[in-house]
mmCIF file of C-alpha atoms in Angstrom:
data_model
loop_
_atom_site.group_PDB
_atom_site.id
_atom_site.type_symbol
_atom_site.label_atom_id
_atom_site.label_comp_id
_atom_site.label_asym_id
_atom_site.label_seq_id
_atom_site.Cartn_x
_atom_site.Cartn_y
_atom_site.Cartn_z
ATOM 1 C CA UNK A 1 63.195 -23.447 150.178
ATOM 2 C CA UNK A 2 66.529 -21.187 150.477
ATOM 3 C CA UNK A 3 64.923 -18.265 150.461
ATOM 4 C CA UNK A 4 61.953 -19.394 152.277
ATOM 5 C CA UNK A 5 65.710 -19.979 156.029
ATOM 6 C CA UNK A 6 67.004 -17.013 155.303
ATOM 7 C CA UNK A 7 63.632 -14.825 155.127
ATOM 8 C CA UNK A 8 62.965 -17.170 158.489
ATOM 9 C CA UNK A 9 66.062 -17.273 159.750
ATOM 10 C CA UNK A 10 66.242 -13.461 159.168
ATOM 11 C CA UNK A 11 63.212 -13.159 160.674
ATOM 12 C CA UNK A 12 63.170 -15.677 164.092
ATOM 13 C CA UNK A 13 66.690 -13.185 165.257
ATOM 14 C CA UNK A 14 64.641 -10.199 164.409
ATOM 15 C CA UNK A 15 61.816 -11.375 166.748
ATOM 16 C CA UNK A 16 63.835 -12.323 169.513
ATOM 17 C CA UNK A 17 66.307 -9.019 169.791
ATOM 18 C CA UNK A 18 62.793 -7.012 169.704
ATOM 19 C CA UNK A 19 61.151 -9.213 172.007
ATOM 20 C CA UNK A 20 64.447 -8.972 174.455
ATOM 21 C CA UNK A 21 64.614 -5.097 174.111
ATOM 22 C CA UNK A 22 61.408 -4.324 174.544
ATOM 23 C CA UNK A 23 58.457 -6.711 173.255
ATOM 24 C CA UNK A 24 56.114 -3.495 172.078
ATOM 25 C CA UNK A 25 58.077 -3.610 168.947
ATOM 26 C CA UNK A 26 56.507 -7.032 168.074
ATOM 27 C CA UNK A 27 53.280 -5.180 167.501
ATOM 28 C CA UNK A 28 53.926 -4.516 163.587
ATOM 29 C CA UNK A 29 54.304 -8.780 163.519
ATOM 30 C CA UNK A 30 50.836 -8.765 164.076
ATOM 31 C CA UNK A 31 47.246 -8.049 162.550
ATOM 32 C CA UNK A 32 43.869 -8.299 163.665
ATOM 33 C CA UNK A 33 44.031 -11.644 161.825
ATOM 34 C CA UNK A 34 46.582 -13.026 163.864
ATOM 35 C CA UNK A 35 46.174 -15.716 166.453
ATOM 36 C CA UNK A 36 48.433 -16.087 169.325
ATOM 37 C CA UNK A 37 49.066 -19.678 171.790
ATOM 38 C CA UNK A 38 49.852 -18.870 174.870
ATOM 39 C CA UNK A 39 50.975 -21.952 177.318
ATOM 40 C CA UNK A 40 47.553 -23.724 175.476
ATOM 41 C CA UNK A 41 45.085 -19.686 176.007
ATOM 42 C CA UNK A 42 44.568 -18.468 172.758
ATOM 43 C CA UNK A 43 44.262 -14.929 171.484
ATOM 44 C CA UNK A 44 43.907 -14.099 168.810
ATOM 45 C CA UNK A 45 44.157 -9.973 166.657
ATOM 46 C CA UNK A 46 47.789 -7.827 167.338
ATOM 47 C CA UNK A 47 46.271 -5.642 170.333
ATOM 48 C CA UNK A 48 44.760 -9.043 172.233
ATOM 49 C CA UNK A 49 48.456 -10.293 171.497
ATOM 50 C CA UNK A 50 50.169 -7.557 172.572
ATOM 51 C CA UNK A 51 48.448 -6.864 175.684
ATOM 52 C CA UNK A 52 49.473 -10.921 177.056
ATOM 53 C CA UNK A 53 52.654 -10.258 175.951
ATOM 54 C CA UNK A 54 53.027 -6.708 178.183
ATOM 55 C CA UNK A 55 51.805 -8.530 180.517
ATOM 56 C CA UNK A 56 54.298 -11.338 180.759
ATOM 57 C CA UNK A 57 55.405 -11.319 184.447
ATOM 58 C CA UNK A 58 59.093 -10.532 183.780
ATOM 59 C CA UNK A 59 61.446 -7.277 184.033
ATOM 60 C CA UNK A 60 64.143 -8.775 181.557
ATOM 61 C CA UNK A 61 64.407 -11.858 178.939
ATOM 62 C CA UNK A 62 67.385 -13.083 177.077
ATOM 63 C CA UNK A 63 65.945 -15.878 174.477
ATOM 64 C CA UNK A 64 69.004 -18.025 173.323
ATOM 65 C CA UNK A 65 67.726 -20.226 169.981
ATOM 66 C CA UNK A 66 69.332 -24.012 169.646
ATOM 67 C CA UNK A 67 67.030 -24.603 166.687
ATOM 68 C CA UNK A 68 65.109 -23.496 163.473
ATOM 69 C CA UNK A 69 63.069 -25.468 161.357
ATOM 70 C CA UNK A 70 61.836 -23.352 158.066
ATOM 71 C CA UNK A 71 59.279 -25.221 155.882
ATOM 72 C CA UNK A 72 57.578 -23.471 152.588
ATOM 73 C CA UNK A 73 54.237 -23.686 153.573
ATOM 74 C CA UNK A 74 51.143 -23.966 151.404
ATOM 75 C CA UNK A 75 51.975 -23.845 147.110
ATOM 76 C CA UNK A 76 49.703 -20.396 145.647
ATOM 77 C CA UNK A 77 50.925 -18.704 148.953
ATOM 78 C CA UNK A 78 54.088 -16.652 150.585
ATOM 79 C CA UNK A 79 53.706 -18.059 153.548
ATOM 80 C CA UNK A 80 56.405 -19.831 155.792
ATOM 81 C CA UNK A 81 56.711 -22.423 158.824
ATOM 82 C CA UNK A 82 58.878 -22.188 161.103
ATOM 83 C CA UNK A 83 59.807 -24.345 164.271
ATOM 84 C CA UNK A 84 62.259 -22.564 167.025
ATOM 85 C CA UNK A 85 63.206 -24.262 170.435
ATOM 86 C CA UNK A 86 65.324 -22.838 172.598
ATOM 87 C CA UNK A 87 66.214 -21.369 175.986
ATOM 88 C CA UNK A 88 65.184 -18.537 178.334
ATOM 89 C CA UNK A 89 66.100 -16.695 181.049
ATOM 90 C CA UNK A 90 64.379 -14.015 182.912
ATOM 91 C CA UNK A 91 64.831 -11.769 185.331
ATOM 92 C CA UNK A 92 67.838 -12.931 188.033
ATOM 93 C CA UNK A 93 66.900 -16.465 187.222
ATOM 94 C CA UNK A 94 70.258 -18.387 186.815
ATOM 95 C CA UNK A 95 68.472 -21.864 184.964
ATOM 96 C CA UNK A 96 67.256 -21.607 181.570
ATOM 97 C CA UNK A 97 64.219 -22.959 180.442
ATOM 98 C CA UNK A 98 63.434 -24.922 177.157
ATOM 99 C CA UNK A 99 61.029 -23.585 175.125
ATOM 100 C CA UNK A 100 59.064 -23.739 171.420
ATOM 101 C CA UNK A 101 57.645 -22.041 169.398
ATOM 102 C CA UNK A 102 55.976 -22.204 166.485
ATOM 103 C CA UNK A 103 55.016 -19.081 163.939
ATOM 104 C CA UNK A 104 53.044 -18.778 160.595
ATOM 105 C CA UNK A 105 54.926 -15.871 158.638
ATOM 106 C CA UNK A 106 52.631 -14.628 155.868
ATOM 107 C CA UNK A 107 53.619 -12.330 153.283
ATOM 108 C CA UNK A 108 51.143 -9.683 152.221
ATOM 109 C CA UNK A 109 52.272 -6.023 152.340
ATOM 110 C CA UNK A 110 55.062 -7.250 153.970
ATOM 111 C CA UNK A 111 55.711 -10.037 156.910
ATOM 112 C CA UNK A 112 52.843 -10.273 159.148
ATOM 113 C CA UNK A 113 52.973 -13.340 162.245
ATOM 114 C CA UNK A 114 49.596 -15.430 160.951
ATOM 115 C CA UNK A 115 49.861 -17.892 163.650
ATOM 116 C CA UNK A 116 52.266 -18.425 166.714
ATOM 117 C CA UNK A 117 52.023 -20.953 169.231
ATOM 118 C CA UNK A 118 54.051 -20.730 171.856
ATOM 119 C CA UNK A 119 55.077 -24.085 174.852
ATOM 120 C CA UNK A 120 57.557 -24.084 177.934
ATOM 121 C CA UNK A 121 58.879 -27.761 177.685
ATOM 122 C CA UNK A 122 58.410 -29.086 181.560
ATOM 123 C CA UNK A 123 60.327 -32.346 181.724
ATOM 124 C CA UNK B 1 38.574 -23.171 166.538
ATOM 125 C CA UNK B 2 36.922 -26.336 167.559
ATOM 126 C CA UNK B 3 36.421 -28.817 164.161
ATOM 127 C CA UNK B 4 40.239 -27.818 164.460
ATOM 128 C CA UNK B 5 41.198 -28.931 167.245
ATOM 129 C CA UNK B 6 39.014 -31.946 168.005
ATOM 130 C CA UNK B 7 39.833 -32.918 164.004
ATOM 131 C CA UNK B 8 43.982 -31.683 165.493
ATOM 132 C CA UNK B 9 43.739 -33.817 168.469
ATOM 133 C CA UNK B 10 42.313 -36.809 166.799
ATOM 134 C CA UNK B 11 45.207 -36.409 164.725
ATOM 135 C CA UNK B 12 48.065 -35.916 166.699
ATOM 136 C CA UNK B 13 46.661 -39.227 168.502
ATOM 137 C CA UNK B 14 46.429 -41.485 165.523
ATOM 138 C CA UNK B 15 49.859 -40.329 164.679
ATOM 139 C CA UNK B 16 51.711 -41.592 168.048
ATOM 140 C CA UNK B 17 49.126 -44.591 168.656
ATOM 141 C CA UNK B 18 50.057 -45.802 164.651
ATOM 142 C CA UNK B 19 54.366 -44.663 164.512
ATOM 143 C CA UNK B 20 54.726 -46.734 168.321
ATOM 144 C CA UNK B 21 52.983 -49.575 166.726
ATOM 145 C CA UNK B 22 54.082 -49.979 162.859
ATOM 146 C CA UNK B 23 55.184 -46.737 161.554
ATOM 147 C CA UNK B 24 55.329 -48.097 157.777
ATOM 148 C CA UNK B 25 51.480 -47.401 159.079
ATOM 149 C CA UNK B 26 51.747 -43.751 158.477
ATOM 150 C CA UNK B 27 52.011 -43.859 155.259
ATOM 151 C CA UNK B 28 48.492 -42.843 154.333
ATOM 152 C CA UNK B 29 49.353 -39.639 155.414
ATOM 153 C CA UNK B 30 51.858 -38.474 153.824
ATOM 154 C CA UNK B 31 51.618 -37.355 149.540
ATOM 155 C CA UNK B 32 54.194 -36.312 147.316
ATOM 156 C CA UNK B 33 54.602 -32.724 148.001
ATOM 157 C CA UNK B 34 54.538 -34.262 152.104
ATOM 158 C CA UNK B 35 57.475 -32.469 153.446
ATOM 159 C CA UNK B 36 59.372 -33.534 156.321
ATOM 160 C CA UNK B 37 62.533 -32.134 158.498
ATOM 161 C CA UNK B 38 63.743 -34.720 161.654
ATOM 162 C CA UNK B 39 66.826 -33.351 163.212
ATOM 163 C CA UNK B 40 66.934 -31.023 160.776
ATOM 164 C CA UNK B 41 67.046 -33.214 157.297
ATOM 165 C CA UNK B 42 65.741 -32.754 154.713
ATOM 166 C CA UNK B 43 63.031 -34.682 153.224
ATOM 167 C CA UNK B 44 60.150 -34.610 150.516
ATOM 168 C CA UNK B 45 57.399 -36.808 149.416
ATOM 169 C CA UNK B 46 55.963 -39.939 151.536
ATOM 170 C CA UNK B 47 58.497 -42.651 149.811
ATOM 171 C CA UNK B 48 61.546 -40.533 150.730
ATOM 172 C CA UNK B 49 59.807 -40.157 154.304
ATOM 173 C CA UNK B 50 59.149 -43.536 154.508
ATOM 174 C CA UNK B 51 62.431 -44.549 153.776
ATOM 175 C CA UNK B 52 63.721 -42.655 157.052
ATOM 176 C CA UNK B 53 61.426 -43.202 158.985
ATOM 177 C CA UNK B 54 62.509 -46.926 158.605
ATOM 178 C CA UNK B 55 65.468 -46.560 158.682
ATOM 179 C CA UNK B 56 65.506 -44.772 162.855
ATOM 180 C CA UNK B 57 67.977 -46.954 164.777
ATOM 181 C CA UNK B 58 65.562 -48.868 167.281
ATOM 182 C CA UNK B 59 63.454 -51.098 167.580
ATOM 183 C CA UNK B 60 60.619 -50.204 169.865
ATOM 184 C CA UNK B 61 59.150 -46.790 170.814
ATOM 185 C CA UNK B 62 56.695 -45.001 173.225
ATOM 186 C CA UNK B 63 55.488 -41.584 172.469
ATOM 187 C CA UNK B 64 53.927 -39.256 175.692
ATOM 188 C CA UNK B 65 51.601 -36.198 175.068
ATOM 189 C CA UNK B 66 52.610 -33.010 176.969
ATOM 190 C CA UNK B 67 50.486 -30.368 174.940
ATOM 191 C CA UNK B 68 48.958 -30.119 171.956
ATOM 192 C CA UNK B 69 48.269 -26.683 170.329
ATOM 193 C CA UNK B 70 45.746 -26.730 167.360
ATOM 194 C CA UNK B 71 45.370 -23.175 165.321
ATOM 195 C CA UNK B 72 43.485 -23.312 162.015
ATOM 196 C CA UNK B 73 46.273 -22.073 158.948
ATOM 197 C CA UNK B 74 44.954 -19.009 155.755
ATOM 198 C CA UNK B 75 41.636 -18.832 155.507
ATOM 199 C CA UNK B 76 40.510 -19.973 152.152
ATOM 200 C CA UNK B 77 41.822 -23.795 153.076
ATOM 201 C CA UNK B 78 41.075 -26.165 155.188
ATOM 202 C CA UNK B 79 44.278 -26.730 156.856
ATOM 203 C CA UNK B 80 45.949 -26.784 160.943
ATOM 204 C CA UNK B 81 48.581 -26.295 162.477
ATOM 205 C CA UNK B 82 48.834 -28.881 165.080
ATOM 206 C CA UNK B 83 52.222 -28.231 167.698
ATOM 207 C CA UNK B 84 53.459 -31.163 170.275
ATOM 208 C CA UNK B 85 55.742 -31.078 173.146
ATOM 209 C CA UNK B 86 55.793 -34.871 174.337
ATOM 210 C CA UNK B 87 58.913 -37.352 175.006
ATOM 211 C CA UNK B 88 59.682 -40.457 174.223
ATOM 212 C CA UNK B 89 61.333 -43.404 175.413
ATOM 213 C CA UNK B 90 63.208 -45.902 173.002
ATOM 214 C CA UNK B 91 63.898 -49.876 173.131
ATOM 215 C CA UNK B 92 65.301 -50.734 176.573
ATOM 216 C CA UNK B 93 65.950 -47.024 177.333
ATOM 217 C CA UNK B 94 64.843 -45.264 180.481
ATOM 218 C CA UNK B 95 65.285 -41.540 180.432
ATOM 219 C CA UNK B 96 62.938 -40.345 178.004
ATOM 220 C CA UNK B 97 63.784 -37.756 175.926
ATOM 221 C CA UNK B 98 62.042 -34.779 175.073
ATOM 222 C CA UNK B 99 60.600 -33.614 172.239
ATOM 223 C CA UNK B 100 58.856 -31.170 169.764
ATOM 224 C CA UNK B 101 57.267 -31.863 166.381
ATOM 225 C CA UNK B 102 54.630 -29.449 164.331
ATOM 226 C CA UNK B 103 52.978 -30.535 161.381
ATOM 227 C CA UNK B 104 50.663 -28.807 158.619
ATOM 228 C CA UNK B 105 47.154 -31.090 158.412
ATOM 229 C CA UNK B 106 45.364 -30.337 155.113
ATOM 230 C CA UNK B 107 41.898 -31.291 153.958
ATOM 231 C CA UNK B 108 42.245 -32.871 150.065
ATOM 232 C CA UNK B 109 40.098 -35.982 150.271
ATOM 233 C CA UNK B 110 41.247 -36.658 153.503
ATOM 234 C CA UNK B 111 43.421 -35.357 155.563
ATOM 235 C CA UNK B 112 47.424 -35.753 155.264
ATOM 236 C CA UNK B 113 50.185 -33.744 156.011
ATOM 237 C CA UNK B 114 51.883 -30.999 154.508
ATOM 238 C CA UNK B 115 54.777 -29.948 156.796
ATOM 239 C CA UNK B 116 56.634 -31.488 159.094
ATOM 240 C CA UNK B 117 58.910 -31.172 161.335
ATOM 241 C CA UNK B 118 60.427 -32.816 164.621
ATOM 242 C CA UNK B 119 63.429 -32.072 166.332
ATOM 243 C CA UNK B 120 64.277 -33.113 170.710
ATOM 244 C CA UNK B 121 64.665 -30.673 172.518
ATOM 245 C CA UNK B 122 68.524 -30.912 174.727
ATOM 246 C CA UNK B 123 69.623 -29.342 177.475
#
């Protein structure tokens, strides 16, 4: 499991560093079969996912990771499920929003995101 | 995807109804290969998972689901990843705690939980 953990944590750090710098840079992480649920709305395929991310209504964003949990996914495939909880701050806002994001990361000639679920946590 | 959604939602409602009534009743949902991360601590196998759940230091608990997202997992297997955000109230407390829980549910002569990650969301 420790390999999974290291890969998962490295992935999460890379993901948010890229998201916060230039989210179009996330494009190589998604493929045609990738799925994303963004606040309950489903998107399928790298193009649709990247278009949605590009359309998000903020100029600047900073993610701060609180927890990362990684588990190996089903036997016989090289995949991991990853759950992140954290906070994000957009534009001029000073009150961070809590969020949860889950990824299923799959290895197949490099790693890509098969499942992606993003939710803000409303009190 | 709609089948996955219906199964996922039904599972989640059953899971928390059982958890809140008598968490030992969750036993049929876990198998030897099941994994649970509970607030960052890993448990493997139905016995260890049920023992951990039984040891949780509260008498009464009530989960209130805020969001459920379900996606089909990898091609070729009958599985779904499920992300829940919600609130829980234990014993005499009146201030609910926010939580996130992720399941990977697999069908193999009935459904069971392969991955389970639980986290409280601290502000």
